[in-house]
Every structure is written in structure tokens, then in C-alpha cells.
Short mmCIF file of C-alpha atoms and ligand atoms in Angstrom, two decimals:
data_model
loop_
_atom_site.label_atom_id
_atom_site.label_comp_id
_atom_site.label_asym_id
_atom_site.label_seq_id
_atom_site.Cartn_x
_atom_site.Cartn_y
_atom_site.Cartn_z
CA UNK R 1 -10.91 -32.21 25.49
CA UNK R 2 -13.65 -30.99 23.02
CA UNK R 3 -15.16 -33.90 21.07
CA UNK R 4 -14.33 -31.95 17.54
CA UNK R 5 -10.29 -32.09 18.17
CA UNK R 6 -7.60 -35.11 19.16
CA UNK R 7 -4.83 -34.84 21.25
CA UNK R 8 -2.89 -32.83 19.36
CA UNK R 9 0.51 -31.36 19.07
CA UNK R 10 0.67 -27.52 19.80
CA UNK R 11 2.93 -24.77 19.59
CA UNK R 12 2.47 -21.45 21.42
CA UNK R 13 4.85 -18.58 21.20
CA UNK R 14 5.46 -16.05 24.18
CA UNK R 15 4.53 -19.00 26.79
CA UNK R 16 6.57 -17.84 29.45
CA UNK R 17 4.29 -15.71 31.23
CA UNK R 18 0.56 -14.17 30.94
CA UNK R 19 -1.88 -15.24 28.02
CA UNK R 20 0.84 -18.05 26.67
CA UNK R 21 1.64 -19.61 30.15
CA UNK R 22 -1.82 -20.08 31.08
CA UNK R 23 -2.69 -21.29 27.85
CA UNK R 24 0.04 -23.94 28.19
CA UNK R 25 -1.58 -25.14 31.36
CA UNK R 26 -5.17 -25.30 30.23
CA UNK R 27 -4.11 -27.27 26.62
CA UNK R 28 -1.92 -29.57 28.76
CA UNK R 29 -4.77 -30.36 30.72
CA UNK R 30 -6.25 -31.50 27.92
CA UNK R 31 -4.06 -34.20 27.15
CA UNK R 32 -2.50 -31.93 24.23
CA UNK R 33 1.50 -32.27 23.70
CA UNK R 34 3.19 -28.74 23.91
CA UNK R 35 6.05 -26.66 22.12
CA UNK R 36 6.59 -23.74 24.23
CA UNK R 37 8.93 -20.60 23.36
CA UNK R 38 9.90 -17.41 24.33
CA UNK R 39 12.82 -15.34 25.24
CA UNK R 40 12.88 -16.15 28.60
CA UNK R 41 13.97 -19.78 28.77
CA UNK R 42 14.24 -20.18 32.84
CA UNK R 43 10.32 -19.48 33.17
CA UNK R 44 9.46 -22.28 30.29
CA UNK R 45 12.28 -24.68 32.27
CA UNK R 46 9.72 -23.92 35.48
CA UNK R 47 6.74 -23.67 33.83
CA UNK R 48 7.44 -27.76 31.73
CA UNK R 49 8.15 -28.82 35.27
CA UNK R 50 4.63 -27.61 36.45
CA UNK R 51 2.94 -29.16 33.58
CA UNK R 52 4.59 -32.17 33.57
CA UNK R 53 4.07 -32.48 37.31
CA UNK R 54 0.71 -31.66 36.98
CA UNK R 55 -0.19 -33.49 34.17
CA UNK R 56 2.67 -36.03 33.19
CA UNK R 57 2.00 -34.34 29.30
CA UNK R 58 5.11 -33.85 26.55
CA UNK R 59 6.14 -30.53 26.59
CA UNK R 60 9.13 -29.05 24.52
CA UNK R 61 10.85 -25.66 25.08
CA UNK R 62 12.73 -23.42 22.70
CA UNK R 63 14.37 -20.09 23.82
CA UNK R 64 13.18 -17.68 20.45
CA UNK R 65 12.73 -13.85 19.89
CA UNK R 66 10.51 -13.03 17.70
CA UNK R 67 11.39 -9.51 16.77
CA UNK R 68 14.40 -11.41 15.38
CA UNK R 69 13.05 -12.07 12.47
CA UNK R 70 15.77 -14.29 10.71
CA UNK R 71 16.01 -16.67 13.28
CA UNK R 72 11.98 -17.41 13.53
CA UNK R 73 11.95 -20.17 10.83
CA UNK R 74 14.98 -21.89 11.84
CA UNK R 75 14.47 -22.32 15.67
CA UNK R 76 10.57 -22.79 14.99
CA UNK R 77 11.54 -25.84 12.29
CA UNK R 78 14.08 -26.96 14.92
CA UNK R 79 10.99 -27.43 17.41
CA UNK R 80 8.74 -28.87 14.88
CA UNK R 81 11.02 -31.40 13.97
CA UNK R 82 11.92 -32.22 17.82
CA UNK R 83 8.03 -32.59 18.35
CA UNK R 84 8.02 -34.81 15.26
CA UNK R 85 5.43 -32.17 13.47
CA UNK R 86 2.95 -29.80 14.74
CA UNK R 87 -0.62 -29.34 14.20
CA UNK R 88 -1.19 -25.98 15.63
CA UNK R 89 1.03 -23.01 16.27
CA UNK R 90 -0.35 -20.37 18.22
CA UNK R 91 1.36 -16.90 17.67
CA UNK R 92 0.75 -15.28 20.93
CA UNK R 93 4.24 -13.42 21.29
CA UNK R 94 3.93 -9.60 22.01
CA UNK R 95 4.59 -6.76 23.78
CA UNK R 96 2.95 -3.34 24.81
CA UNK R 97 3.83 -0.17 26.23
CA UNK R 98 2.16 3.24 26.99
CA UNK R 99 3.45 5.48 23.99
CA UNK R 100 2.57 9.33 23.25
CA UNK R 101 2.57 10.79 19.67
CA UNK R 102 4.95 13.01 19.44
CA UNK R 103 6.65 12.84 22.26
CA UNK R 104 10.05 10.85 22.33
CA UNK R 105 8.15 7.24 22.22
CA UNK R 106 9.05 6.68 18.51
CA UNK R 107 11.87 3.83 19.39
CA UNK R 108 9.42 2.04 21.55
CA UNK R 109 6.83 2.06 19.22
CA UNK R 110 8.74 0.76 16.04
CA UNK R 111 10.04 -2.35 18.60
CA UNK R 112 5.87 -2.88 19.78
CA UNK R 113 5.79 -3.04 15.30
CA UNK R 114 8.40 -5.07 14.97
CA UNK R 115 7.58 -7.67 17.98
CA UNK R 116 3.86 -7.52 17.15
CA UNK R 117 4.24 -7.34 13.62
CA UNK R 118 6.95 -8.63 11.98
CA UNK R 119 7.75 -11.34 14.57
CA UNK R 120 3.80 -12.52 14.28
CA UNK R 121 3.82 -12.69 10.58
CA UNK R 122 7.53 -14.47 10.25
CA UNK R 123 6.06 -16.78 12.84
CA UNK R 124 2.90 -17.04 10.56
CA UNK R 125 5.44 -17.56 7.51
CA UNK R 126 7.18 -20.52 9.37
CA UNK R 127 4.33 -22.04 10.90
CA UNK R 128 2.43 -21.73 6.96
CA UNK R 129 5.67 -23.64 5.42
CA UNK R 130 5.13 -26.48 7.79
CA UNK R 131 1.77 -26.87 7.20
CA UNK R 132 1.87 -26.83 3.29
CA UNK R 133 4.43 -29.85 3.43
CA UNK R 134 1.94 -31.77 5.91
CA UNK R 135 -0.91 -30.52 3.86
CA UNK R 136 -2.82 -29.70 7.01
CA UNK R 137 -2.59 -27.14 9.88
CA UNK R 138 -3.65 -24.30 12.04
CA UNK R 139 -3.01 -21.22 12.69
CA UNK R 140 -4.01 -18.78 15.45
CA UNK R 141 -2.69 -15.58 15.99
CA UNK R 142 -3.61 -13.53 19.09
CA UNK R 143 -4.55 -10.05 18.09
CA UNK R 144 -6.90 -7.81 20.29
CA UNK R 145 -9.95 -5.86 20.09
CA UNK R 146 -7.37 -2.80 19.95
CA UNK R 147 -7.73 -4.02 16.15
CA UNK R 148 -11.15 -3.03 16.17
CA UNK R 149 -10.97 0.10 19.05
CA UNK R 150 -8.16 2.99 18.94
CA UNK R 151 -7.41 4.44 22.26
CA UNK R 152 -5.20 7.09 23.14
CA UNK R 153 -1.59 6.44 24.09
CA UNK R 154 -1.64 3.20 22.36
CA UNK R 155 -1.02 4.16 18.80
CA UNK R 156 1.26 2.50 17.76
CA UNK R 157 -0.15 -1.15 20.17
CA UNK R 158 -3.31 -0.63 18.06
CA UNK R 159 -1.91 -0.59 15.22
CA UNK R 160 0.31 -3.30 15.67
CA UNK R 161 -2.52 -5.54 16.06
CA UNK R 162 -5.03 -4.37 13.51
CA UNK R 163 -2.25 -5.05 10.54
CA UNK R 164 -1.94 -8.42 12.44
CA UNK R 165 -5.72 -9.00 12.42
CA UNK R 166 -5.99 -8.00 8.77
CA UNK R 167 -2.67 -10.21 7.55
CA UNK R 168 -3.71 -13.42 9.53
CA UNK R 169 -7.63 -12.72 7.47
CA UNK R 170 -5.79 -12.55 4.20
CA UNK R 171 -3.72 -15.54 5.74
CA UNK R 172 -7.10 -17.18 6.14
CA UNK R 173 -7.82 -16.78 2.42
CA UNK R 174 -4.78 -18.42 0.59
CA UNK R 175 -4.33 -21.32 3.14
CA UNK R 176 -8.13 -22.24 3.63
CA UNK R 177 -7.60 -23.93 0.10
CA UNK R 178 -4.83 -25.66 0.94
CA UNK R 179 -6.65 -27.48 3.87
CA UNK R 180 -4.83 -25.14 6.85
CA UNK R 181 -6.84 -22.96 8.82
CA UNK R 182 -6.30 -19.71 10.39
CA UNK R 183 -8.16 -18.38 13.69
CA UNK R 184 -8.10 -14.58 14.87
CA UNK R 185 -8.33 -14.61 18.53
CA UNK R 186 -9.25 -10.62 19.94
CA UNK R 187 -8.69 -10.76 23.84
CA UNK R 188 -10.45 -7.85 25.54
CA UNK R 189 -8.85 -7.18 28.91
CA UNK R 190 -7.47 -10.24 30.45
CA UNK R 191 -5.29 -9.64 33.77
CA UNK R 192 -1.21 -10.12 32.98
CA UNK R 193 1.59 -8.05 33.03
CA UNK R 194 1.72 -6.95 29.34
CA UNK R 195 1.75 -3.20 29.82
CA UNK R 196 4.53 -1.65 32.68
CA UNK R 197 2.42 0.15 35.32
CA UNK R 198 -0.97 -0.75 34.17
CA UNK R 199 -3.35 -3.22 36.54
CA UNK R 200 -5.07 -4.85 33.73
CA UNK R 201 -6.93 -6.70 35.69
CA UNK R 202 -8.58 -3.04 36.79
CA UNK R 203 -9.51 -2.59 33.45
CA UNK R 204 -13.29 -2.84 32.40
CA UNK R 205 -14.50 -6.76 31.78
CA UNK R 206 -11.33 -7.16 32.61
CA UNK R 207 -10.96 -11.54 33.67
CA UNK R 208 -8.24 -13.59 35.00
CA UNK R 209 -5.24 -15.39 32.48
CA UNK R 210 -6.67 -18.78 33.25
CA UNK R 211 -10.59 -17.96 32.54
CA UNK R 212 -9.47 -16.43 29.16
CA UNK R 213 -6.95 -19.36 28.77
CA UNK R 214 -9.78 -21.74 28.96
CA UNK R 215 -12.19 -20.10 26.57
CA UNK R 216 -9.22 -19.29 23.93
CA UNK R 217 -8.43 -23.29 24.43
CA UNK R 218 -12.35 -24.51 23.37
CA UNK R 219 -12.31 -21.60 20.61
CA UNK R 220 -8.80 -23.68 19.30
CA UNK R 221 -10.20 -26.96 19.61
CA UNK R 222 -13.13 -25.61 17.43
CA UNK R 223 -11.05 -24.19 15.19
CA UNK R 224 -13.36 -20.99 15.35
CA UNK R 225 -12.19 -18.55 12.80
CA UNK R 226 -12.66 -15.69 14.43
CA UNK R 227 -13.76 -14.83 18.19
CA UNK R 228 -13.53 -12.25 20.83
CA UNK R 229 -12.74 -13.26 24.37
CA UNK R 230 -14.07 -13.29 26.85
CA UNK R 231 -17.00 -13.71 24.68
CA UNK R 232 -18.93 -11.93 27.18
CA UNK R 233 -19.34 -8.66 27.70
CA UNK R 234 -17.32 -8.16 23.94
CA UNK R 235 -20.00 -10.29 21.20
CA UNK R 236 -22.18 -7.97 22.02
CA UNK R 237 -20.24 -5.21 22.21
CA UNK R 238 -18.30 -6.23 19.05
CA UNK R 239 -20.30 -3.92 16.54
CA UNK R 240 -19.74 -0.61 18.81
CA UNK R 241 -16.25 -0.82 18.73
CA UNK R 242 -14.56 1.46 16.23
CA UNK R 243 -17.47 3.51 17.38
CA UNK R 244 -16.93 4.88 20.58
CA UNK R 245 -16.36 8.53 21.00
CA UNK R 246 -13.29 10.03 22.01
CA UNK R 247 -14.60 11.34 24.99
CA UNK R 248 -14.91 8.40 26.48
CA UNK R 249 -11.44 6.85 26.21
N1 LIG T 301 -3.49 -9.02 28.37
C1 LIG T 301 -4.38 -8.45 27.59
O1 LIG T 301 -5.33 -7.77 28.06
C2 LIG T 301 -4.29 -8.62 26.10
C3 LIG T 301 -5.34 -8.11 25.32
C4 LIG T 301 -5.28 -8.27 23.94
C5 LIG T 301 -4.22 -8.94 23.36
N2 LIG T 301 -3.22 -9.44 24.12
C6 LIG T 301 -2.11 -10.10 23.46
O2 LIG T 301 -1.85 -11.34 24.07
C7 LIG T 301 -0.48 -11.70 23.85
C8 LIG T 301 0.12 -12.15 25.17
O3 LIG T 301 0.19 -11.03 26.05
P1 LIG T 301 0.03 -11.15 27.63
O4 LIG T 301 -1.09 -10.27 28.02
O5 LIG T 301 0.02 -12.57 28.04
O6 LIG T 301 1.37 -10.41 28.11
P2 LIG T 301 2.68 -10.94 28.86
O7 LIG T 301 2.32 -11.62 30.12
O8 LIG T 301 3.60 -9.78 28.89
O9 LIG T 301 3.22 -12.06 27.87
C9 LIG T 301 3.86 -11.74 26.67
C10 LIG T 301 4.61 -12.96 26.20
O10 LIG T 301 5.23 -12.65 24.94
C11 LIG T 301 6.61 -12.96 25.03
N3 LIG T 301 7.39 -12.05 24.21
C12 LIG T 301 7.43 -10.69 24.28
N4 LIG T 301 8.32 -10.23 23.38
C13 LIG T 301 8.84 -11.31 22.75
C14 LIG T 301 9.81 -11.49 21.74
N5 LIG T 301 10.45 -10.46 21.17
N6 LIG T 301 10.09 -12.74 21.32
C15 LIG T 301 9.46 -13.79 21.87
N7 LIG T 301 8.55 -13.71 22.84
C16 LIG T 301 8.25 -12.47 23.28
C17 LIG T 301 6.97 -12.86 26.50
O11 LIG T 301 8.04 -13.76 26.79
P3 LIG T 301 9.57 -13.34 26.99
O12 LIG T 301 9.59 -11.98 27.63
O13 LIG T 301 10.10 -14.42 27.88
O14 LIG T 301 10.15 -13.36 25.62
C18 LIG T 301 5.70 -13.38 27.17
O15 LIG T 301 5.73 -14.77 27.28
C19 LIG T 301 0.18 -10.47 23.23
O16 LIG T 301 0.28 -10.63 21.84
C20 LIG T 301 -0.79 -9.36 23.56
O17 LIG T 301 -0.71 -8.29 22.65
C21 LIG T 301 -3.23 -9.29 25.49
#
């Protein structure tokens, strides 16, 4: 565990597979006690039974769809209240798809908003409310450097996450002065299944769940405000994007 955070209690939505499993499993590690949702309740039955196996940690599970927006606070206070409080909720929950403009995708695309978007800001609004009572908090919310890059096919995935990015900033703003913090985490490429048909893992810089797992978990314990992983190749990078001509993407 990094010296600058206690075992704490943690909350991660969309922990059933990709980015949120492995996350699970690195923070557990750590000694941290875990709140783990998602629609898919089996894979968090099987995925508590690994950690605790693994390493005898607390882990609670909720089932919970985000793009459900009504039932976000409720189930999320449920958990909070079974976990006797949390100290961090990490809004991870999302989904992705390859869309064209124009050509029939429209229906996919407003579900990618409403997942990505609405469900990560009523998640935000839930996780906010408990904080403000405890008078301390933190939130991260897992956007993407598609906030910072458009690329073709991905229209409405981009923008999904840049209104994320910029809501969880403005988040940062209004809760810094109530003592509750708010981290943007912008994954580049890291291998899952998030997109039908696409090898992410292929994909340029492109690392493993559990590498990008274990740098999100240090940039969480550090309560870093704002970080791209993996850090490297995409620091450096960082300034380019938004840049990059067409032609190449
Ligand atoms: N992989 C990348 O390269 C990359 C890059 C940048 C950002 N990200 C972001 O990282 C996050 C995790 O993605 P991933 O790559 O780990 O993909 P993934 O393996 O497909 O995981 C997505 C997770 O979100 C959950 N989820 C999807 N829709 C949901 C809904 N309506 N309600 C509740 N949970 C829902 C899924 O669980 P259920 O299906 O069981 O509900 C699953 O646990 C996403 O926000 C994604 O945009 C990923």
C-alpha cells in the first residue's frame, strides 16, 4: 500500500470484467476493503471468491446498471451503508462500440451516452451525497484520452468521455472545498474486451488490464487529480493529442 493512503474502503463500478476486475484485484492486494458492482452479478460472485481466496480481504457485491439512472443512488446507498461508509468510489462503468455517422448507429450511440454519461455522472451524484454527509471523499471517474483525441467511428465513444472528463473537472471545483476530491483517470489502450471485434491489446501502447490496474491503483492512493495511463508512452504524448491529423487515424 502507498505510504500517503490507509486501508481504505472502495467502491468500483463495472468490476465484473476488464479495467474494474483487475482493479479489484490489485486494491485488494493492498489490504483495501471492496464494493464491487455491475450488471453482471455471477462474474462479481466469482470474482469475491478469487479475492477473498487470494487475499482473505472484505469484498461486497451489488448487481447495478448504470444507464438506469433512477436506481444509481438507491442501490449505491444500499452498498455504502452495507460497507458501513465508503471512502472512494471509482466510476469505471462503460461501454463502447464501433459507430458510423450517419449510418443506422444512432440507437447505439445514444445507449454509449447514456451508459457513459448519464450513468457516470448519477454515479458521481450518489457517490458526491455520501461524501458531503461524511465531509470527506473521493472521487475517480475513468474517462479516456478519447477526451482529448477524436477518431473516426467513435463519435459518439469520444464524446461520451470528453463531457465526462469536463463534468468530473467542474466536479473537482465545487467539492475540492468541501474536503472531497475528484481524480480524472485517461486510460490509453489497455487490453479488455470493451469494444466487440476489436483486439485492444493490438492497439498502439496498448498494455495488459493488470499493468494499467496497478498504475491506476498508486495514482488512487495518491489521490492524483488528473493522470494518463499508462503514463508512458501518453505524458509525453499528452500535448499532441487533439492534434493529430486526420490522416493518420
Ligand atoms: N480498455 C481501454 O482501452 C479503455 C480506454 C479508455 C477508457 N476505458 C474505460 O474504462 C472503463 C472500463 O472499460 P474496460 O476496458 O474494462 O471494458 P470492459 O471489460 O467491457 O468492462 C466494462 C465494465 O463496465 C460494466 N458496464 C457496462 N455497462 C454497464 C451498465 N449499464 N451498468 C453497469 N455496469 C456496466 C461491465 O459490466 P456488466 O456488463 O457486468 O454490467 C464491465 O464490468 C470504461 O469506462 C471504458 O470506457 C477503457
Amino acid at each position: 500500500m502507498n505510504a500517503t493512503m490507509n486501508a481504505s474502503t472502495i467502491v468500483i463500478t463495472g468490476a465484473s470484467s476488464g479495467i474494474g476486475r483487475a482493479l479489484a484485484l490489485e486494491l485488494a492486494s493492498r489490504g483495501h476493503t471492496l464494493g464491487l458492482t455491475a450488471r453482471r452479478l455471477p462474474l462479481l460472485k466469482t470474482l469475491r471468491a478469487e479475492i477473498q481466496a487470494a487475499h482473505g480481504t472484505r469484498v461486497e457485491i451489488a448487481a447495478l446498471d448504470v444507464s438506469d439512472t433512477d436506481q444509481v443512488a438507491p442501490r449505491l446507498g444500499k452498498l455504502f451503508a452495507t460497507l458501513g461508509g465508503a471512502d472512494v468510489v471509482v466510476v469505471n462503468a462503460g461501454i463502447n462500440a464501433m459507430t458510423q455517422v450517419g449510418k443506422g448507429t444512432l440507437a447505439q450511440e445514444l445507449q454509449i451516452l447514456q451508459t457513459n454519461v448519464a450513468g457516470a455522472i448519477a454515479t458521481v451524484h450518489a457517490a458526491a451525497a455520501h461524501f458531503i454527509e461524511r465531509g470527506q471523499g473521493h472521487v475517480v471517474g475513468i474517462s479516456s484520452i478519447a477526451a482529448l483525441q477524436g477518431v473516426p467511428k467513435q463519435a459518439a465513444y469520444c464524446a461520451s468521455k470528453a463531457a465526462f472528463a469536463m463534468y468530473l473537472d467542474c466536479a473537482r471545483m465545487e467539492l475540492g472545498r468541501k474536503g472531497i476530491a475528484v481524480s480524472n483517470i485517461r486510460p490509453g489502450y489497455i487490453s479488455t474486451d470493451l469494444v466487440d471485434g476489436v483486439d485492444i491489446g493490438k492497439l498502439p501502447f496498448a498494455v495488459s488490464a493488470e499493468k494499467g490496474a496497478c498504475e491506476m491503483a498508486d495514482l488512487i492512493e495518491k489521490r492524483v487529480p488528473d493522470a494518463v495511463v499508462p503514463a508512458w508512452p501518453w505524458k509525453l504524448m499528452r500535448p499532441a493529442l487533439g492534434h493529430i491529423p486526420t490522416r493518420f487515424l
